[in-house]
Coordinates of C-alpha atoms and ligand atoms in Angstrom, one line a residue:
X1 CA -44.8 -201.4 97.4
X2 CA -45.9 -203.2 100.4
X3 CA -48.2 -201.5 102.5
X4 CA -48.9 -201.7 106.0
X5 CA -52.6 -201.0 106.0
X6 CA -53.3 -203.9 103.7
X7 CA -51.0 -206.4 104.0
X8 CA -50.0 -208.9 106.2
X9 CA -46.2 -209.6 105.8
X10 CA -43.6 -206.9 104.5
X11 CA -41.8 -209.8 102.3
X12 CA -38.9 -212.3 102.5
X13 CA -35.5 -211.2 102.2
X14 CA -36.2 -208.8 100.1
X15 CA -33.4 -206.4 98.7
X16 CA -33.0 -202.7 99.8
X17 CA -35.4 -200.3 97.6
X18 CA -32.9 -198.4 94.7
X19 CA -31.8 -195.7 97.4
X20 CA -28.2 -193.6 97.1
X21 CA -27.5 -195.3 100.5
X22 CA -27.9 -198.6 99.3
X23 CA -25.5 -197.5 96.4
X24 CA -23.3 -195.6 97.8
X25 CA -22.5 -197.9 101.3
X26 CA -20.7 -201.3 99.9
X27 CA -21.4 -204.4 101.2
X28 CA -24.0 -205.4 104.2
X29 CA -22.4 -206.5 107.3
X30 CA -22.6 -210.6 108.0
X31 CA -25.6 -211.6 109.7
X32 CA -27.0 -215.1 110.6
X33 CA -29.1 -215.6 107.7
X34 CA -33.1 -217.0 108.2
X35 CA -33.7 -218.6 111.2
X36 CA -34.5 -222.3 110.4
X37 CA -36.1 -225.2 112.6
X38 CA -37.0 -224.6 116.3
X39 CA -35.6 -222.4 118.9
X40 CA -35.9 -221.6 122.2
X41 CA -34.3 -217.6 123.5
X42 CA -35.4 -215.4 126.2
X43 CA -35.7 -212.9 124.3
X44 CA -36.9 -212.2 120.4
X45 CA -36.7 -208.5 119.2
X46 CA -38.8 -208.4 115.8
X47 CA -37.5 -206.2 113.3
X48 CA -33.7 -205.1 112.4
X49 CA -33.8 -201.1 112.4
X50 CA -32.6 -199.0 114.9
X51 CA -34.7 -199.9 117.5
X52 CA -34.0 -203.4 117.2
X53 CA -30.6 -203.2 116.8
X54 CA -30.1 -200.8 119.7
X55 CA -32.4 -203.0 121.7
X56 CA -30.3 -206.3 120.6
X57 CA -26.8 -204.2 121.2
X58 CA -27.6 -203.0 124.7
X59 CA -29.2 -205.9 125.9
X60 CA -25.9 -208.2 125.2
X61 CA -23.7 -205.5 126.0
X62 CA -25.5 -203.9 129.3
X63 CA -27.6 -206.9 130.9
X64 CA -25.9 -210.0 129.7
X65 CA -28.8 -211.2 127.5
X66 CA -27.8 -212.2 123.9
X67 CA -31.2 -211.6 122.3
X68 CA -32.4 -213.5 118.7
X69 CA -33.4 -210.2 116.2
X70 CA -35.5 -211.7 113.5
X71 CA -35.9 -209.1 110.6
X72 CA -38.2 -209.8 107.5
X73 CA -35.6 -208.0 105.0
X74 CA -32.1 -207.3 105.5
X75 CA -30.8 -205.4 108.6
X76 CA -32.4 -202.0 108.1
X77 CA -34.7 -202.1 105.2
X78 CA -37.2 -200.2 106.6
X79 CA -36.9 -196.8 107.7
X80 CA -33.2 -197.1 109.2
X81 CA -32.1 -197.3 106.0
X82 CA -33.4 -195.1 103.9
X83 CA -34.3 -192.3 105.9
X84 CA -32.5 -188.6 105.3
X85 CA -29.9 -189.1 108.6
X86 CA -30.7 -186.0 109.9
X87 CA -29.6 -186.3 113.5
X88 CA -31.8 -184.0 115.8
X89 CA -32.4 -183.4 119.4
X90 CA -36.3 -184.5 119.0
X91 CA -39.0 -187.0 118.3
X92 CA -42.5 -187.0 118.0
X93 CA -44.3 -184.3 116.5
X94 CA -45.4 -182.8 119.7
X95 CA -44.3 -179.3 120.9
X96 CA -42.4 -178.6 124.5
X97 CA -44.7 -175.6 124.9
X98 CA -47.8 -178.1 124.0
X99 CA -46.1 -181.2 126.4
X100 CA -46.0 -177.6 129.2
X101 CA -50.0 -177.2 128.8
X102 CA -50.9 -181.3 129.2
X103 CA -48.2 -182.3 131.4
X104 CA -46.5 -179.5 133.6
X105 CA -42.6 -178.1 133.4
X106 CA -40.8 -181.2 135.0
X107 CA -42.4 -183.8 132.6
X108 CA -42.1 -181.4 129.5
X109 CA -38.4 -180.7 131.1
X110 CA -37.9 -184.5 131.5
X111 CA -38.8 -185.4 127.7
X112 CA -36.0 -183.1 126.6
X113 CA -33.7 -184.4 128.4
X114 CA -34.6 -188.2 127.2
X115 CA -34.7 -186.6 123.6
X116 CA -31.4 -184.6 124.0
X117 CA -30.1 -188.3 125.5
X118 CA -30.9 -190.0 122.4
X119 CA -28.3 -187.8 120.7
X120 CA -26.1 -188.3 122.6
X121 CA -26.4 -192.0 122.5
X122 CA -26.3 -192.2 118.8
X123 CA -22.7 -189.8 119.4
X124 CA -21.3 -192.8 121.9
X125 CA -22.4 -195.3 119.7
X126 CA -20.7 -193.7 116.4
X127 CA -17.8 -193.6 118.8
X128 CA -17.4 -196.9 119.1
X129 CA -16.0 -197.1 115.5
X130 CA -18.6 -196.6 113.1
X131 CA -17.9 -194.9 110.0
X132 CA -21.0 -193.2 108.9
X133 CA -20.1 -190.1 107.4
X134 CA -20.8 -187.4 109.6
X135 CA -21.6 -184.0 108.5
X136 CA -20.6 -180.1 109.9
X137 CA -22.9 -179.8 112.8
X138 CA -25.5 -177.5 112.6
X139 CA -29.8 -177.5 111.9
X140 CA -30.9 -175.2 110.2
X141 CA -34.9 -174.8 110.8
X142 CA -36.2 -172.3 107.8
X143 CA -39.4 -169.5 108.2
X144 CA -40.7 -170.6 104.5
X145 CA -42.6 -166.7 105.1
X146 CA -41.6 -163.9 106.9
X147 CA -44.2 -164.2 109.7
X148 CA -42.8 -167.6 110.6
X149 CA -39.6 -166.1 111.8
X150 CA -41.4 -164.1 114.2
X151 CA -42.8 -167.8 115.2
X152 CA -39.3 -168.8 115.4
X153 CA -37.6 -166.5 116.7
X154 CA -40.0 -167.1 120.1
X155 CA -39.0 -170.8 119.9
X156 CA -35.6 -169.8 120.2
X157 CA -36.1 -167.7 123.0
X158 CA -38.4 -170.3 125.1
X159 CA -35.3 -172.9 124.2
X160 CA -32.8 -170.5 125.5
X161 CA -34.5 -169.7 128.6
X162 CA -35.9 -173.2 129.1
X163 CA -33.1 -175.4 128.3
X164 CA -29.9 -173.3 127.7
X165 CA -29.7 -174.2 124.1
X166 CA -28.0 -172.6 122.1
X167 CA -29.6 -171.1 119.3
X168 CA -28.4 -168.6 116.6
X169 CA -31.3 -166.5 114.9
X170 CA -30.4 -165.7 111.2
X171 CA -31.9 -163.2 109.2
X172 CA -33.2 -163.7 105.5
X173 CA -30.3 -162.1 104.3
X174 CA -27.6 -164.1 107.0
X175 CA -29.5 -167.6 105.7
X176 CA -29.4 -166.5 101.7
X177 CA -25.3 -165.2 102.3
X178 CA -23.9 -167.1 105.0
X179 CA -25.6 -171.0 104.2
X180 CA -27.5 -171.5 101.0
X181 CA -29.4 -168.7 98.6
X182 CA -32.6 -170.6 99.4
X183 CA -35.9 -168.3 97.8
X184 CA -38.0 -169.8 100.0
X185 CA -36.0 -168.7 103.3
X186 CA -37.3 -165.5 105.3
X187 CA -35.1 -166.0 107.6
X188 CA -33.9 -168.9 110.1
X189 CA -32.9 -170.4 113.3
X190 CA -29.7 -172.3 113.5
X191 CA -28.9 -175.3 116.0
X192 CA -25.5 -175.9 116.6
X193 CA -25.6 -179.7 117.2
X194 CA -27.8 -181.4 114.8
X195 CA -25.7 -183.0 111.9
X196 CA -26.3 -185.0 108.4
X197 CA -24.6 -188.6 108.3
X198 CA -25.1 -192.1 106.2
X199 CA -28.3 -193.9 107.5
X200 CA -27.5 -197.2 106.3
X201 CA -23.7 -197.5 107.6
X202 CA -25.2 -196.2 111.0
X203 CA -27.2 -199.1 111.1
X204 CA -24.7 -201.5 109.9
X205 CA -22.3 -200.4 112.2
X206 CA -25.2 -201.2 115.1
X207 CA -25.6 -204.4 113.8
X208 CA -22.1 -204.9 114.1
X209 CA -21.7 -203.7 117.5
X210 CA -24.8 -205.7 118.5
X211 CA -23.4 -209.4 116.7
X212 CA -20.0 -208.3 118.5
X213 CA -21.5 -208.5 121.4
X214 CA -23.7 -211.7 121.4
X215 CA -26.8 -210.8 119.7
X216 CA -27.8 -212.9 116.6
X217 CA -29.2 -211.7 114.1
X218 CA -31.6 -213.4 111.3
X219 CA -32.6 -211.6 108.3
X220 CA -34.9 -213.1 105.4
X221 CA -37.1 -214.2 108.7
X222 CA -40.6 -212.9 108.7
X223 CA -42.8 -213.3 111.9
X224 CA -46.0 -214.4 110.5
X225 CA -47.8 -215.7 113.3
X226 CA -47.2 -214.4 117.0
X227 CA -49.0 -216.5 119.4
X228 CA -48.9 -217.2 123.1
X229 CA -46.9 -220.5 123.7
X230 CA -47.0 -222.1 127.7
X231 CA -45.4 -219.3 129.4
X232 CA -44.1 -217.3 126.4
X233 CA -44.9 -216.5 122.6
X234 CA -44.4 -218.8 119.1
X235 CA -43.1 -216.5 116.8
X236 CA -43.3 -218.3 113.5
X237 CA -41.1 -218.1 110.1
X238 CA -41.3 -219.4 106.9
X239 CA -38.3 -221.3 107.9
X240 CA -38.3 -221.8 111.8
X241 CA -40.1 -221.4 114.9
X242 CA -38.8 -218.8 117.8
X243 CA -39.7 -219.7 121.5
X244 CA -39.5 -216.4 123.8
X245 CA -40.0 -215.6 127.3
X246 CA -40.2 -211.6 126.0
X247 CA -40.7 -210.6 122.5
X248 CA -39.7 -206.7 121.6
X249 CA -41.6 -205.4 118.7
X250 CA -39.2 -203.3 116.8
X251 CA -41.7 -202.7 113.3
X252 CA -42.3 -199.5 113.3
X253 CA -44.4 -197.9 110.3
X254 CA -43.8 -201.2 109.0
X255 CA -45.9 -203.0 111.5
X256 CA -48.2 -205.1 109.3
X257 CA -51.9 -205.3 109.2
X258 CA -53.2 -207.2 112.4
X259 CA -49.6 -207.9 113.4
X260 CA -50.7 -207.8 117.4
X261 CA -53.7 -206.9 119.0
X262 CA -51.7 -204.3 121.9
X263 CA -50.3 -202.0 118.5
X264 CA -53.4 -202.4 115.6
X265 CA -55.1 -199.7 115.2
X266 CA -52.8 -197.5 117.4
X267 CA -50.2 -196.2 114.7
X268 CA -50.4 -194.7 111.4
X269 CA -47.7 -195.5 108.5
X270 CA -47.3 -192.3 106.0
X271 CA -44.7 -192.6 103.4
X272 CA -41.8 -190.0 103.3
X273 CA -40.4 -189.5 100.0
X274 CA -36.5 -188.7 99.0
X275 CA -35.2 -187.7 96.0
X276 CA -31.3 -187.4 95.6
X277 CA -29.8 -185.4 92.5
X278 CA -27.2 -185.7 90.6
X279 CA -23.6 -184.4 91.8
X280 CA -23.6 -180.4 91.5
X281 CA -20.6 -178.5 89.9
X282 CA -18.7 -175.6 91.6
X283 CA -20.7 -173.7 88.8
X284 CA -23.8 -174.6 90.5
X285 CA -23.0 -174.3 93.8
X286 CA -21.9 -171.3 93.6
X287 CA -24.9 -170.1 91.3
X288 CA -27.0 -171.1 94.3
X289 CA -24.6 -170.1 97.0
X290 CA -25.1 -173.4 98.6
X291 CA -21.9 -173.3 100.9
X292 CA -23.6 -175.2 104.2
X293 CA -23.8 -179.4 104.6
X294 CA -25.5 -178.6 107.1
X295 CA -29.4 -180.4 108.1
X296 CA -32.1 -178.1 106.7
X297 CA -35.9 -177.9 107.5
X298 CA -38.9 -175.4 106.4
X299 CA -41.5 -174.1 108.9
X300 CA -44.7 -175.6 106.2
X301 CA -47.3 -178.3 107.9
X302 CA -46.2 -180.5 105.1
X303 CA -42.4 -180.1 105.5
X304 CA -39.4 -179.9 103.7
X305 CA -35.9 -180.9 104.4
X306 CA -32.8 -180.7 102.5
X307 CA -28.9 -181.2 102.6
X308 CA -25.8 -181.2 100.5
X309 CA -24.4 -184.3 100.8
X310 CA -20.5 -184.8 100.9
X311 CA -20.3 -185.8 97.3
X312 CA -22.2 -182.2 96.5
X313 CA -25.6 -183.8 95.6
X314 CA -28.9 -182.4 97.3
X315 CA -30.4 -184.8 99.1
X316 CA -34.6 -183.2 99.3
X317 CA -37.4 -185.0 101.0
X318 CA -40.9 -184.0 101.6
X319 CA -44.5 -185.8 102.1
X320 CA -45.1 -188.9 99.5
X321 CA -47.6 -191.2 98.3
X322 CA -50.6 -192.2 100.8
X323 CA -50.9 -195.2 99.6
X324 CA -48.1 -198.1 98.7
X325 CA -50.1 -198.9 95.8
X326 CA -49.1 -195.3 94.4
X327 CA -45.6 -195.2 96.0
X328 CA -43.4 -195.5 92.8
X329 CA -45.5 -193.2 91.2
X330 CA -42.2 -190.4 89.8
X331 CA -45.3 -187.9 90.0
X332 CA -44.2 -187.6 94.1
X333 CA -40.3 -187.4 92.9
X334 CA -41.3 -184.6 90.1
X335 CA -43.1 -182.6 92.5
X336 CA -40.3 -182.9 95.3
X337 CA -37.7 -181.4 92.5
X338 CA -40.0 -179.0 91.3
X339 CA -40.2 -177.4 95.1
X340 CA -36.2 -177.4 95.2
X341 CA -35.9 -175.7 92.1
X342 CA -38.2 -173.1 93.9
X343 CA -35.8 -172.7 96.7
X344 CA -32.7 -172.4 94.4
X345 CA -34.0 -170.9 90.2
X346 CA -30.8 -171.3 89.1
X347 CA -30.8 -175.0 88.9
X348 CA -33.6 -175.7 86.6
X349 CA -31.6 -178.0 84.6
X350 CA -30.7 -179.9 87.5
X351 CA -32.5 -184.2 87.6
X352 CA -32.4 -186.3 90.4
X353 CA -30.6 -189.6 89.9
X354 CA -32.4 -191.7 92.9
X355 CA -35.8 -191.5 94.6
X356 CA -37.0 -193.9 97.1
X357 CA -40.0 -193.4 100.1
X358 CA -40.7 -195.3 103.1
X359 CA -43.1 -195.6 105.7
X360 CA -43.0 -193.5 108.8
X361 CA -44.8 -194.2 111.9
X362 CA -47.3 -192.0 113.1
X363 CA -48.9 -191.8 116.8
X364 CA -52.2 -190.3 117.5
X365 CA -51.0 -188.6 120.3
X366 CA -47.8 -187.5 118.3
X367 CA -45.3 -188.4 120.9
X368 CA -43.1 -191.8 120.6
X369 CA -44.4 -194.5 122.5
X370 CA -41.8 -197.1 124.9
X371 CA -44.1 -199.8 126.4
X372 CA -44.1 -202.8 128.2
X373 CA -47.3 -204.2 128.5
X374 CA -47.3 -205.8 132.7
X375 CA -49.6 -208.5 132.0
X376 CA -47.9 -209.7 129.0
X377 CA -44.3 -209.7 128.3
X378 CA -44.4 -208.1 125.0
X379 CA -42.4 -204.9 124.6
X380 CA -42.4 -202.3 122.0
X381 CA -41.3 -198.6 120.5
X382 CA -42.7 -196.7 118.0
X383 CA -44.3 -193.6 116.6
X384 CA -41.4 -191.4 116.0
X385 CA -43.6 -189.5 113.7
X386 CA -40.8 -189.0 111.4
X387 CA -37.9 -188.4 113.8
X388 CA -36.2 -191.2 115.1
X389 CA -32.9 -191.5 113.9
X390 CA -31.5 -190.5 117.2
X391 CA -34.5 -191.5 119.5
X392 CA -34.5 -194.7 118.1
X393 CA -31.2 -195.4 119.5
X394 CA -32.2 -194.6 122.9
X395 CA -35.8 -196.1 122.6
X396 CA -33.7 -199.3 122.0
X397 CA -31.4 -198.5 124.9
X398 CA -34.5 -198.3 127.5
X399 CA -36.5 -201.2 125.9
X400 CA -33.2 -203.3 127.2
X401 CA -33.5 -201.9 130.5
X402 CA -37.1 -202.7 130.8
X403 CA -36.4 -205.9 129.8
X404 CA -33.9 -206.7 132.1
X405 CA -36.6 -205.2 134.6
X406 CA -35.2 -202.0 135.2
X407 CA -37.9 -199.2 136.2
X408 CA -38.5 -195.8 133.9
X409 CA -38.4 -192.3 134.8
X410 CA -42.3 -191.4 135.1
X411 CA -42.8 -190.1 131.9
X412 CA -45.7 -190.2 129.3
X413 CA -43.5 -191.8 126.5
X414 CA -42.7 -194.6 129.1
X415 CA -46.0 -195.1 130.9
X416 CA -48.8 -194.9 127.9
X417 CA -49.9 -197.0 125.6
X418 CA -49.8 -195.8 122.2
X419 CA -53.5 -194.5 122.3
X420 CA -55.7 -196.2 119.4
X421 CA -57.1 -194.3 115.9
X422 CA -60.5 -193.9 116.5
X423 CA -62.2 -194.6 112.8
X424 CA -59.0 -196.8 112.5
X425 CA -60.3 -197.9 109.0
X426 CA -60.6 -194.3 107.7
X427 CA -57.1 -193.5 108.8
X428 CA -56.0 -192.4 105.2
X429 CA -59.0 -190.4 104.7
X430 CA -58.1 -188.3 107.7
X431 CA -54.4 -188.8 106.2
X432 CA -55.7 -187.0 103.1
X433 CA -58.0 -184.3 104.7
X434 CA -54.7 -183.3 106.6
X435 CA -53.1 -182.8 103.3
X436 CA -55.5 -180.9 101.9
X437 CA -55.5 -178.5 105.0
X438 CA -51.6 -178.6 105.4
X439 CA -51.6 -177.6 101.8
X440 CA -54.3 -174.3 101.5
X441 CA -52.2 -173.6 105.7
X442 CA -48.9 -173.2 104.4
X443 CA -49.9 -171.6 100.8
X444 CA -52.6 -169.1 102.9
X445 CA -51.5 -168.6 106.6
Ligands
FAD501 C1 -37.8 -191.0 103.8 C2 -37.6 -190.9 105.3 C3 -36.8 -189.9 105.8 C4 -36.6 -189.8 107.2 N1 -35.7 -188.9 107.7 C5 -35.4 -188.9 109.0 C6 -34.4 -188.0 109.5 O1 -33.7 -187.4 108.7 N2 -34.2 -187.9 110.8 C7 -35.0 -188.6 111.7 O2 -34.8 -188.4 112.9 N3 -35.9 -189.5 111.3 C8 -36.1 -189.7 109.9 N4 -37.0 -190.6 109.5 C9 -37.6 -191.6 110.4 C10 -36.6 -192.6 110.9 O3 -35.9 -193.2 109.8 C11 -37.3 -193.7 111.7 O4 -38.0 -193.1 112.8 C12 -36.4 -194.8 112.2 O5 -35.5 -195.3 111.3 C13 -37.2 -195.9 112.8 O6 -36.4 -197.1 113.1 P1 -37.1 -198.4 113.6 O7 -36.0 -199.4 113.9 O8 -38.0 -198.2 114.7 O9 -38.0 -198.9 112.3 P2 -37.5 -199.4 110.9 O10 -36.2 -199.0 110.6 O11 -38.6 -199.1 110.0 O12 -37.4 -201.0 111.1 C14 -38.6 -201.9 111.2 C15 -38.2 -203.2 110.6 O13 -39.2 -204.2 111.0 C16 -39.2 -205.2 110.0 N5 -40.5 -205.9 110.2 C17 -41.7 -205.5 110.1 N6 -42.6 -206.5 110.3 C18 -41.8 -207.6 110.5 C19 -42.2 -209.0 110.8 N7 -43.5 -209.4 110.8 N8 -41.2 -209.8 111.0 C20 -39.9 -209.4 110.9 N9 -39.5 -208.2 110.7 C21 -40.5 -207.3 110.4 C22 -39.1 -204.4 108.7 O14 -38.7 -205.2 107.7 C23 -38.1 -203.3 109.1 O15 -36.8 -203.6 108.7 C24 -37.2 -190.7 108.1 C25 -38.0 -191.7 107.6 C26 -38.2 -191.8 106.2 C27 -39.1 -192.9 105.6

């Protein structure tokens, strides 16, 4: 599997990994196939996920600029389509109470309300006419041992108190009757407003809306050389060359090795891993009481997250491979369904009938980053950590405003640089040392 620590280019037109979405969603929307021969834009986004396509989308729609995407793959290869489609309030790994130490209430308060934005730019998208099979609303965020409730239980309160949110708190017994007969639930809090959908058709129905409104769209059209040209950039293609005034970088965790001096060294892809089992029967459900579609999530440092999907498969993800090298190995796939048939014993004959990972994009200072470099006019978002299916959307949405030279609220995500690795080249050791601790933490403490 390509890797973004070694290599240089994620492929050509390469099809979508073996995923249930790619199965399950028909046929990819039109695009405009690999850019060929020389062009001049104002402005080339690189990569066609979320972030690019939002970026593409808004730009035509809000600011009048009909931007050239040019994707590697196909429109959503990399993490936009084969993520789990968990829709959350939140990015970044970073806690409000931990954004309250560094920054003070009114930036803290004013991430929330960017991160509560994205969701509700995802819902106004989706509401444009985008079929992507949207779930019962409701998070449910798991204490995978009793003293983690307690944990939680403060969150909820500190959420309540902070931001109004509503949060239910749901004992072991609420959890195991009233949503799923998980073993490893000690109790729960509940969100009313998070929700499970497709990925994929999410995407595709962005790329839609974004061609729709004057954005093209080239797919099978790696950038393998990014230079400065006069005034602007040479983006070059196997096929064509791309003169910009701006360039977005849209690559995310699949940024490749030595892509562009402003984001090497400053992000760290860690694979995600999903496995997808085969349809249960009403026997089974209710054997394991597994009555909620709703979006599910433990408490461990190395997290799990499940959901029953509409067609009553469990969808179960955890951590993966570290390397791409060892990506396929069905070793990560085994030991995801050997957790869920800790959660719910009474499935032990169940299999899993797809399993695909993909690389998500990690910032050292576990907050997303939305940059525009002043001396340069090179844009760029990334470092969801893992949650971006609704940031994305609105990381796109501001990337267009700051292209069209719109000012951001002053806010860390907008104003800082992604902050570089230091050791950049031992980044998967450190990868693996958090392993090992996440793994003696949530077995021991
Ligand atoms: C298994 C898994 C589960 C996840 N589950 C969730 C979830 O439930 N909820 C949530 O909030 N987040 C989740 N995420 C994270 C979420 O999917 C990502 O944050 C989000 O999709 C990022 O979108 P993006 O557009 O920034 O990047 P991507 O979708 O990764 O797109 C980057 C694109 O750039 C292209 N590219 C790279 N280099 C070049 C180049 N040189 N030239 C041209 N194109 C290039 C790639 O081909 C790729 O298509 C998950 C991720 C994974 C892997």
């Amino acid at each position: 599997m390509y890797d973004p620590l070694h290599d240089n280019s994620p492929g050509t037109n390469e099809p979508y990994p073996d995923s249930y979405w790619a199965s399950m969603s028909g046929i990819a929307p039109k695009d405009d196939g690999p850019i060929i021969g020389e062009h001049q834009v104002d402005v080339a986004i690189i990569g066609a996920g979320y972030t690019g396509l939002s970026c593409a989308y808004h730009l035509a729609s809000e600011h009048g600029i009909n931007a050239c995407v040019l994707e590697a793959n196909q429109s959503a290869w990399g993490c936009s389509g084969r993520n789990a489609g968990f829709i959350l309030k939140s990015s970044g790994r970073k806690s409000f109470t931990q954004m309250q130490a560094q920054w003070g209430e009114e930036v803290m308060r004013g991430i929330y309300n960017e991160m509560a934005a994205g969701a509700e730019t995802v819902n106004e998208l989706i509401d444009k006419g985008i079929d992507c099979e949207q779930q019962t609303p409701g998070y449910i965020k798991v204490a995978h041992k009793p003293k983690k409730l307690k944990e939680l239980i403060a969150l909820a309160k500190l959420q309540q108190e902070m931001f109004n949110y509503d949060v239910e708190v749901l004992s072991k017994n609420e959890v195991r009757e009233q949503f799923m007969d998980d073993q490893n639930a000690h109790g729960a809090i509940r969100y009313q407003d998070g929700f499970g959908l497709n990925p994929l058709k999410l995407a595709w129905g962005y790329h839609k809306l974004a061609r729709e409104a004057g954005a093209k769209i080239h797919t099978g059209s790696p950038v393998t050389k990014f230079s400065t040209y006069r005034n602007g950039y040479q983006l070059t293609t196997p096929q064509g060359i791309v003169y910009a005034k701006k360039v977005v970088m849209a690559t995310n965790g699949y940024t490749p090795k030595g892509f562009h001096p402003l984001v090497s060294n400053r992000t760290l892809p860690v694979l995600s891993q999903i496995i997808v089992t085969e349809p249960l029967s009403e026997q089974q459900i209710q054997a394991c009481n597994f009555l909620t579609s709703n979006v599910v999530m433990d408490t461990r440092a190395l997290k799990y997250y499940y959901r029953k999907l509409p067609d009553n498969r469990i969808l179960f993800g955890g951590r993966g491979a570290i390397t791409g090298k060892a990506a396929e190995d069905p070793f990560y796939a085994q030991r995801l369904l050997k957790v869920l048939k800790t959660s719910f014993p009474s499935l032990q004959n169940l299999s899993y009938q797809y399993a695909w990972s993909g690389w998500i994009c990690m910032s050292l200072d576990d907050i997303p980053h939305i940059h525009h470099n002043p001396e340069q006019d090179i844009f760029y978002a990334m470092g969801y950590c893992g949650a971006g299916v609704s940031f994305s959307a609105q990381a796109g949405k501001r990337l267009a405003q700051k292209v069209a030279g719109q000012k951001m609220a002053d806010l860390p995500i907008f104003s800082r640089h992604l902050p570089k690795f230091p050791f950049a080249p031992l980044r998967r050791v450190g990868q693996w040392g958090y392993f090992q601790y996440g793994q003696v933490k949530d077995k021991y403490f």
